[in-house]
Tab-separated table of C-alpha atoms in Angstrom:
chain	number	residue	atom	x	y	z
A	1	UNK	CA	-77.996	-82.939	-7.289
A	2	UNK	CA	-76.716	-85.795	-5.076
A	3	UNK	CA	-72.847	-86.497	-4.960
A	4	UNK	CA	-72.773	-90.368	-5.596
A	5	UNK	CA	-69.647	-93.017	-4.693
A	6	UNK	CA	-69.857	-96.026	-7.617
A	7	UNK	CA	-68.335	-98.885	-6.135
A	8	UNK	CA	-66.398	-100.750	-9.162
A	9	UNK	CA	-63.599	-100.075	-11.354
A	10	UNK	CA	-64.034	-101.949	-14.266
A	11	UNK	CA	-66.277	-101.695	-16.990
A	12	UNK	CA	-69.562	-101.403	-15.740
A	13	UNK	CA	-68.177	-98.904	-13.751
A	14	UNK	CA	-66.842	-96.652	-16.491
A	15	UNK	CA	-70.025	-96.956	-18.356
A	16	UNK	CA	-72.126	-96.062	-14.790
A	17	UNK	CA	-69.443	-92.718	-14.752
A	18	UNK	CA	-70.540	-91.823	-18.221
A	19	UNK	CA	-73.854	-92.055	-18.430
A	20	UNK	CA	-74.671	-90.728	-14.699
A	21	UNK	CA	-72.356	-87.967	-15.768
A	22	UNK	CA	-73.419	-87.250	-18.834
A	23	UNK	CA	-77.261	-88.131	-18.238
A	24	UNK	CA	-78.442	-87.609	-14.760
A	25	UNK	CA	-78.602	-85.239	-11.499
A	26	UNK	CA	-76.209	-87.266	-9.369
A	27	UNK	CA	-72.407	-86.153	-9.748
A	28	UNK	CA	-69.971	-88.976	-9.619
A	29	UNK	CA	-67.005	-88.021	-6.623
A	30	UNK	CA	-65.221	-91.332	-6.539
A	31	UNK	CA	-65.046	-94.836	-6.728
A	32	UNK	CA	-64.334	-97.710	-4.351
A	33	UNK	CA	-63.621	-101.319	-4.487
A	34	UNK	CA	-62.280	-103.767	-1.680
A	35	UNK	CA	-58.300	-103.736	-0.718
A	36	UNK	CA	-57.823	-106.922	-3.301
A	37	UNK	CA	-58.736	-105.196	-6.209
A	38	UNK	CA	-57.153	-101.534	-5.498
A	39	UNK	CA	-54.596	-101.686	-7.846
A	40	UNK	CA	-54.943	-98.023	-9.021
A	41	UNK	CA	-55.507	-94.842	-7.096
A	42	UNK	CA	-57.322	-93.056	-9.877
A	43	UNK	CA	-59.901	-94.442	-12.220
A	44	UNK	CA	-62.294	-91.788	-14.613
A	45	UNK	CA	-59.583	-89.053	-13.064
A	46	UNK	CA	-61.466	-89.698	-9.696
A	47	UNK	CA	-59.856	-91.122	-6.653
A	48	UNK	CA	-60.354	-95.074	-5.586
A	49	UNK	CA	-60.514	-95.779	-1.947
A	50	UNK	CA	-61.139	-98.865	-0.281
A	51	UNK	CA	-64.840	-100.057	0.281
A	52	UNK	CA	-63.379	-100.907	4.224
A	53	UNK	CA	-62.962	-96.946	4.971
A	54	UNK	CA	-65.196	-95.402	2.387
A	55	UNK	CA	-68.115	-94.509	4.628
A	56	UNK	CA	-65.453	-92.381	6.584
A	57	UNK	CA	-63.976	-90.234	3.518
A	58	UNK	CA	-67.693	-90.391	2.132
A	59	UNK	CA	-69.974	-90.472	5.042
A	60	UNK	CA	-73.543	-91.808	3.986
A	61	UNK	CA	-75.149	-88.643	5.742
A	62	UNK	CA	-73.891	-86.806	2.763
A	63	UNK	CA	-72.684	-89.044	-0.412
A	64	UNK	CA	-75.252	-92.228	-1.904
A	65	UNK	CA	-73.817	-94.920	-3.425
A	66	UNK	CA	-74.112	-97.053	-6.854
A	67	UNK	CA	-72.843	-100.942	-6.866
A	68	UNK	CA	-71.898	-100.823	-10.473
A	69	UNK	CA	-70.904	-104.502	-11.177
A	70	UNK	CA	-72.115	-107.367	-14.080
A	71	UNK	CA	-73.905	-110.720	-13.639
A	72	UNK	CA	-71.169	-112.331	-12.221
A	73	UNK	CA	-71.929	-115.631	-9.690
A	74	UNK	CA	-75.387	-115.017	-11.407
A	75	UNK	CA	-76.073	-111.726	-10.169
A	76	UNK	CA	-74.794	-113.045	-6.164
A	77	UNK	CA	-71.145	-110.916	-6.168
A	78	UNK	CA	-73.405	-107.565	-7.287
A	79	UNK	CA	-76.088	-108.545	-4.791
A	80	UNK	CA	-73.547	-108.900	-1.777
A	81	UNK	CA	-71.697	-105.388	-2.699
A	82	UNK	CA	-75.081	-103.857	-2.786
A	83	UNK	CA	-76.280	-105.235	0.940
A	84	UNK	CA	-73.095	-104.350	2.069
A	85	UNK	CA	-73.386	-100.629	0.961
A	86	UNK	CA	-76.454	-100.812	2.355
A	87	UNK	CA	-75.033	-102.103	5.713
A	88	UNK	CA	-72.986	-99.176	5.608
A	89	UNK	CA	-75.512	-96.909	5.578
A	90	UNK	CA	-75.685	-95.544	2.223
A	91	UNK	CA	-78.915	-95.099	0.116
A	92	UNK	CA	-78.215	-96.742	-3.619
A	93	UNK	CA	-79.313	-94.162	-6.316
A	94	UNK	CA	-80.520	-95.810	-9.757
A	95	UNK	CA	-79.739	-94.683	-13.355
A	96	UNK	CA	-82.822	-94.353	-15.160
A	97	UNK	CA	-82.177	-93.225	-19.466
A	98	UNK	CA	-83.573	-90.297	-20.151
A	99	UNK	CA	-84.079	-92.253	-23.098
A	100	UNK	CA	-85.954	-95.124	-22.023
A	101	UNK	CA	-89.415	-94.766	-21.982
A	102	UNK	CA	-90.670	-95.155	-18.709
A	103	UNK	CA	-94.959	-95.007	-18.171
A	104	UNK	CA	-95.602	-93.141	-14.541
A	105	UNK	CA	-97.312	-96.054	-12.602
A	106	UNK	CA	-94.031	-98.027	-13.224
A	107	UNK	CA	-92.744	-99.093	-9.894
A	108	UNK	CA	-88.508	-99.048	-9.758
A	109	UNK	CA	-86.399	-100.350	-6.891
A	110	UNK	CA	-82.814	-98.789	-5.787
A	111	UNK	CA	-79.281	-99.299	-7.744
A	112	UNK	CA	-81.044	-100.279	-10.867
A	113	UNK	CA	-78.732	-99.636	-14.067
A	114	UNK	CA	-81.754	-98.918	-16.749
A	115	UNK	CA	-80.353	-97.997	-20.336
A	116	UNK	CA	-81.487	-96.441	-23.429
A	117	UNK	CA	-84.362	-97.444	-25.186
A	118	UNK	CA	-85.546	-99.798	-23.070
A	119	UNK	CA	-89.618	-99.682	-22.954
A	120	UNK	CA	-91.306	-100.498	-19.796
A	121	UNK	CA	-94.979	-100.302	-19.897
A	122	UNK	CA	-97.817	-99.410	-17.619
A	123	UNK	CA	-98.235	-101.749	-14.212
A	124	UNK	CA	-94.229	-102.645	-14.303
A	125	UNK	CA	-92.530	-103.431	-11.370
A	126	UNK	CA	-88.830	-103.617	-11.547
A	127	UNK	CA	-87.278	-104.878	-7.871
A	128	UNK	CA	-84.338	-103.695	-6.571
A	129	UNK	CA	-80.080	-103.969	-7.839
A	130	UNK	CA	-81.716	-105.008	-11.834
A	131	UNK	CA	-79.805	-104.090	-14.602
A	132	UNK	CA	-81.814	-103.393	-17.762
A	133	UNK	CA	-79.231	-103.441	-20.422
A	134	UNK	CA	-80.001	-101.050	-23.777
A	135	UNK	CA	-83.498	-101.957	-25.912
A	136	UNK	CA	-85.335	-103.911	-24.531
A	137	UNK	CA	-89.403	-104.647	-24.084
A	138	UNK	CA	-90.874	-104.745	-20.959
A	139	UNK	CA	-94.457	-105.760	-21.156
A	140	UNK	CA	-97.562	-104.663	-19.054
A	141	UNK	CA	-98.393	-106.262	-15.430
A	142	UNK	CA	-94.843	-107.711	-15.674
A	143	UNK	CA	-92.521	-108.151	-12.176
A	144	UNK	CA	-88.574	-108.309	-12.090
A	145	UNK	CA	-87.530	-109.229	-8.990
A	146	UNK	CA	-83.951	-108.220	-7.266
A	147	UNK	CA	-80.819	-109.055	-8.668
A	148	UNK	CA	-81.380	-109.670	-11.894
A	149	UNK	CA	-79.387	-108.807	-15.272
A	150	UNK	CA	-81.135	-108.513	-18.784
A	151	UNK	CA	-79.234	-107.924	-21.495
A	152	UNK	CA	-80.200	-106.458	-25.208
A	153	UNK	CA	-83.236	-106.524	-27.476
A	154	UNK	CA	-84.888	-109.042	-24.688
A	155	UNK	CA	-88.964	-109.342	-25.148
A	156	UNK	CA	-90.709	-110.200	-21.683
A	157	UNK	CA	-94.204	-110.291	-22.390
A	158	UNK	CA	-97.279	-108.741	-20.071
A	159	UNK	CA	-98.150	-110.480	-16.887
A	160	UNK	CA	-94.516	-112.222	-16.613
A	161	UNK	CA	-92.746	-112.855	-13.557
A	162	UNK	CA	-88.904	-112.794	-13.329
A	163	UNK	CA	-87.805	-114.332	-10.079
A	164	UNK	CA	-84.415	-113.050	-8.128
A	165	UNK	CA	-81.078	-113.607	-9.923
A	166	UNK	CA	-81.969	-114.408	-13.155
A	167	UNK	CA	-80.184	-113.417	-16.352
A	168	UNK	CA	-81.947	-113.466	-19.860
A	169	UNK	CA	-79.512	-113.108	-22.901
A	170	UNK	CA	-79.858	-111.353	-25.781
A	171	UNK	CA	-82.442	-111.638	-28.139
A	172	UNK	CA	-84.388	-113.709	-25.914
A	173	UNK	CA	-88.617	-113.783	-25.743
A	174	UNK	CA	-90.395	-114.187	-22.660
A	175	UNK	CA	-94.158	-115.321	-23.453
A	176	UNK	CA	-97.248	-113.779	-21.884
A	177	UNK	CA	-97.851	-114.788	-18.435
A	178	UNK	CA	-94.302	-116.646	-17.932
A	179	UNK	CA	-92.797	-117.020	-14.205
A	180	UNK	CA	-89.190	-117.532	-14.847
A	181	UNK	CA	-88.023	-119.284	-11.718
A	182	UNK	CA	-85.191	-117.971	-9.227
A	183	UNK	CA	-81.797	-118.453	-10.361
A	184	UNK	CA	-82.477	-119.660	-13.964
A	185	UNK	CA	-80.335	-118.589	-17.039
A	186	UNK	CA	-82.013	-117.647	-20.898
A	187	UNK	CA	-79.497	-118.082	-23.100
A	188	UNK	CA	-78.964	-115.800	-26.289
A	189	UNK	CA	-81.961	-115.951	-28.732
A	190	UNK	CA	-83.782	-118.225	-26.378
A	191	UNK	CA	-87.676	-118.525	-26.538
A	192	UNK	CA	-89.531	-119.197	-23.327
A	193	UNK	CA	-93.060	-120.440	-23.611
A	194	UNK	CA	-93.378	-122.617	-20.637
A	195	UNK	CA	-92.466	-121.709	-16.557
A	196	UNK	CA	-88.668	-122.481	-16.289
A	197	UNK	CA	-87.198	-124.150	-13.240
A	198	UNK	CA	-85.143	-123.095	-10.315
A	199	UNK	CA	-81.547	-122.950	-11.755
A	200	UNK	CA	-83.133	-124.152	-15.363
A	201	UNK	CA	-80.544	-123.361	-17.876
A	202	UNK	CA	-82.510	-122.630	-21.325
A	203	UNK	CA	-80.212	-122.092	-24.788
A	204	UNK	CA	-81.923	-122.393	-28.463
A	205	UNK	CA	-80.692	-124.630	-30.962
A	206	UNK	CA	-77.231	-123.453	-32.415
A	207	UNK	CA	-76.924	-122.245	-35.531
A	208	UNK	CA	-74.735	-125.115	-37.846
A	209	UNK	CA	-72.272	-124.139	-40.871
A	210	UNK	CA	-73.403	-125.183	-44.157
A	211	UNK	CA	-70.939	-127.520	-46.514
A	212	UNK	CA	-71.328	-124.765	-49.092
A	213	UNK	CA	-69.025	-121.800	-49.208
A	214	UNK	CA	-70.715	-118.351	-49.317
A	215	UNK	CA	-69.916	-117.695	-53.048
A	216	UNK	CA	-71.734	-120.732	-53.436
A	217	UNK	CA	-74.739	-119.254	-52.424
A	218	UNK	CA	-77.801	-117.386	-54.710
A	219	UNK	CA	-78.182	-114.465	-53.045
């Protein structure tokens, strides 16, 4: 068992607390942020110190670390927390469902947040600081590169590419053999059947409100 530091206090933190608690070997010890956002010197009933002196109340020789933060700046704020834990000497410790199903050859990076029921097939390679939110499909001979966020009930189909600091939205479908470009954003329920662009932005159409009321409607 490895005692673990989560840097965060907000809600991906809380989550990362319950579910390494509650579903892993690592035991959670405390928490850190930087000076700005230490408003509180408790969080989860464990202590918050500030990222600045952390290494010295948690030495890296003997605590790893966990950079539990969202997609904010498109993945860039979690990505700079990470490389500076890193910096500081810590080793970052991943999260890995014991209800996700998970085939051996599957390659995994460090400080990867990977949820329940997600499915990643044989000849996956997941990079490093990805957060695989809860159900989704990872297909064969598919790569996710660092710092990237997918949320729920996402399809990426075999032989894909996901390029660093992308986020994919729920419900979204990644077609076979897809390279989705650095820095490009899949919008809820979008469907991807051609390579996207650097920075592409990619939403389906919306869905429209009929004239009708609902008790109008033959069901």
């Amino acid at each position: 068992m490895s005692k673990i530091v989560i840097f965060g206090t907000g809600d991906i933190a809380r989550l990362a607390h319950f579910y390494f608690t509650s579903d892993s070997n690592h035991h959670v010890v405390a928490f850190t942020v930087d000076a700005a956002h230490l408003k509180n010197t408790q969080f989860c009933g464990l202590p918050v110190v500030d990222f600045k002196r952390v290494e010295k109340l948690y030495p890296p020789r003997t605590y790893h670390m966990f950079v539990a933060l969202s997609y904010t700046q498109l993945n860039r704020l979690r990505a700079r927390k990470y490389l500076a834990a890193k910096n500081k000497g810590y080793r970052l410790v991943n999260y890995i469902s014991s209800l996700a199903t998970v085939f051996k050859n599957v390659q995994i990076g460090d400080n990867c947040f990977i949820l329940e029921d997600n499915t990643l097939q044989p000849f996956v390679k997941i990079g490093n600081d990805v957060t695989l939110w809860s159900g989704n499909h990872i297909g064969h001979d598919t790569q996710i590169e660092n710092h990237c966020f997918v949320s729920s009930q996402v399809v990426v189909s075999g032989f894909c590419q996901v390029k660093p600091y992308c986020f994919l939205g729920v419900n979204s479908t990644i077609h076979n053999g897809i390279v989705i470009a650095p820095q490009t954003i899949v919008g809820a329920g979008a469907v991807i059947t051609e390579n996207t662009v650097e920075k592409g932005v990619y939403v389906p159409p919306r869905s429209i409100r009929l004239s009708k009321s609902s008790d109008k409607i033959k069901l």
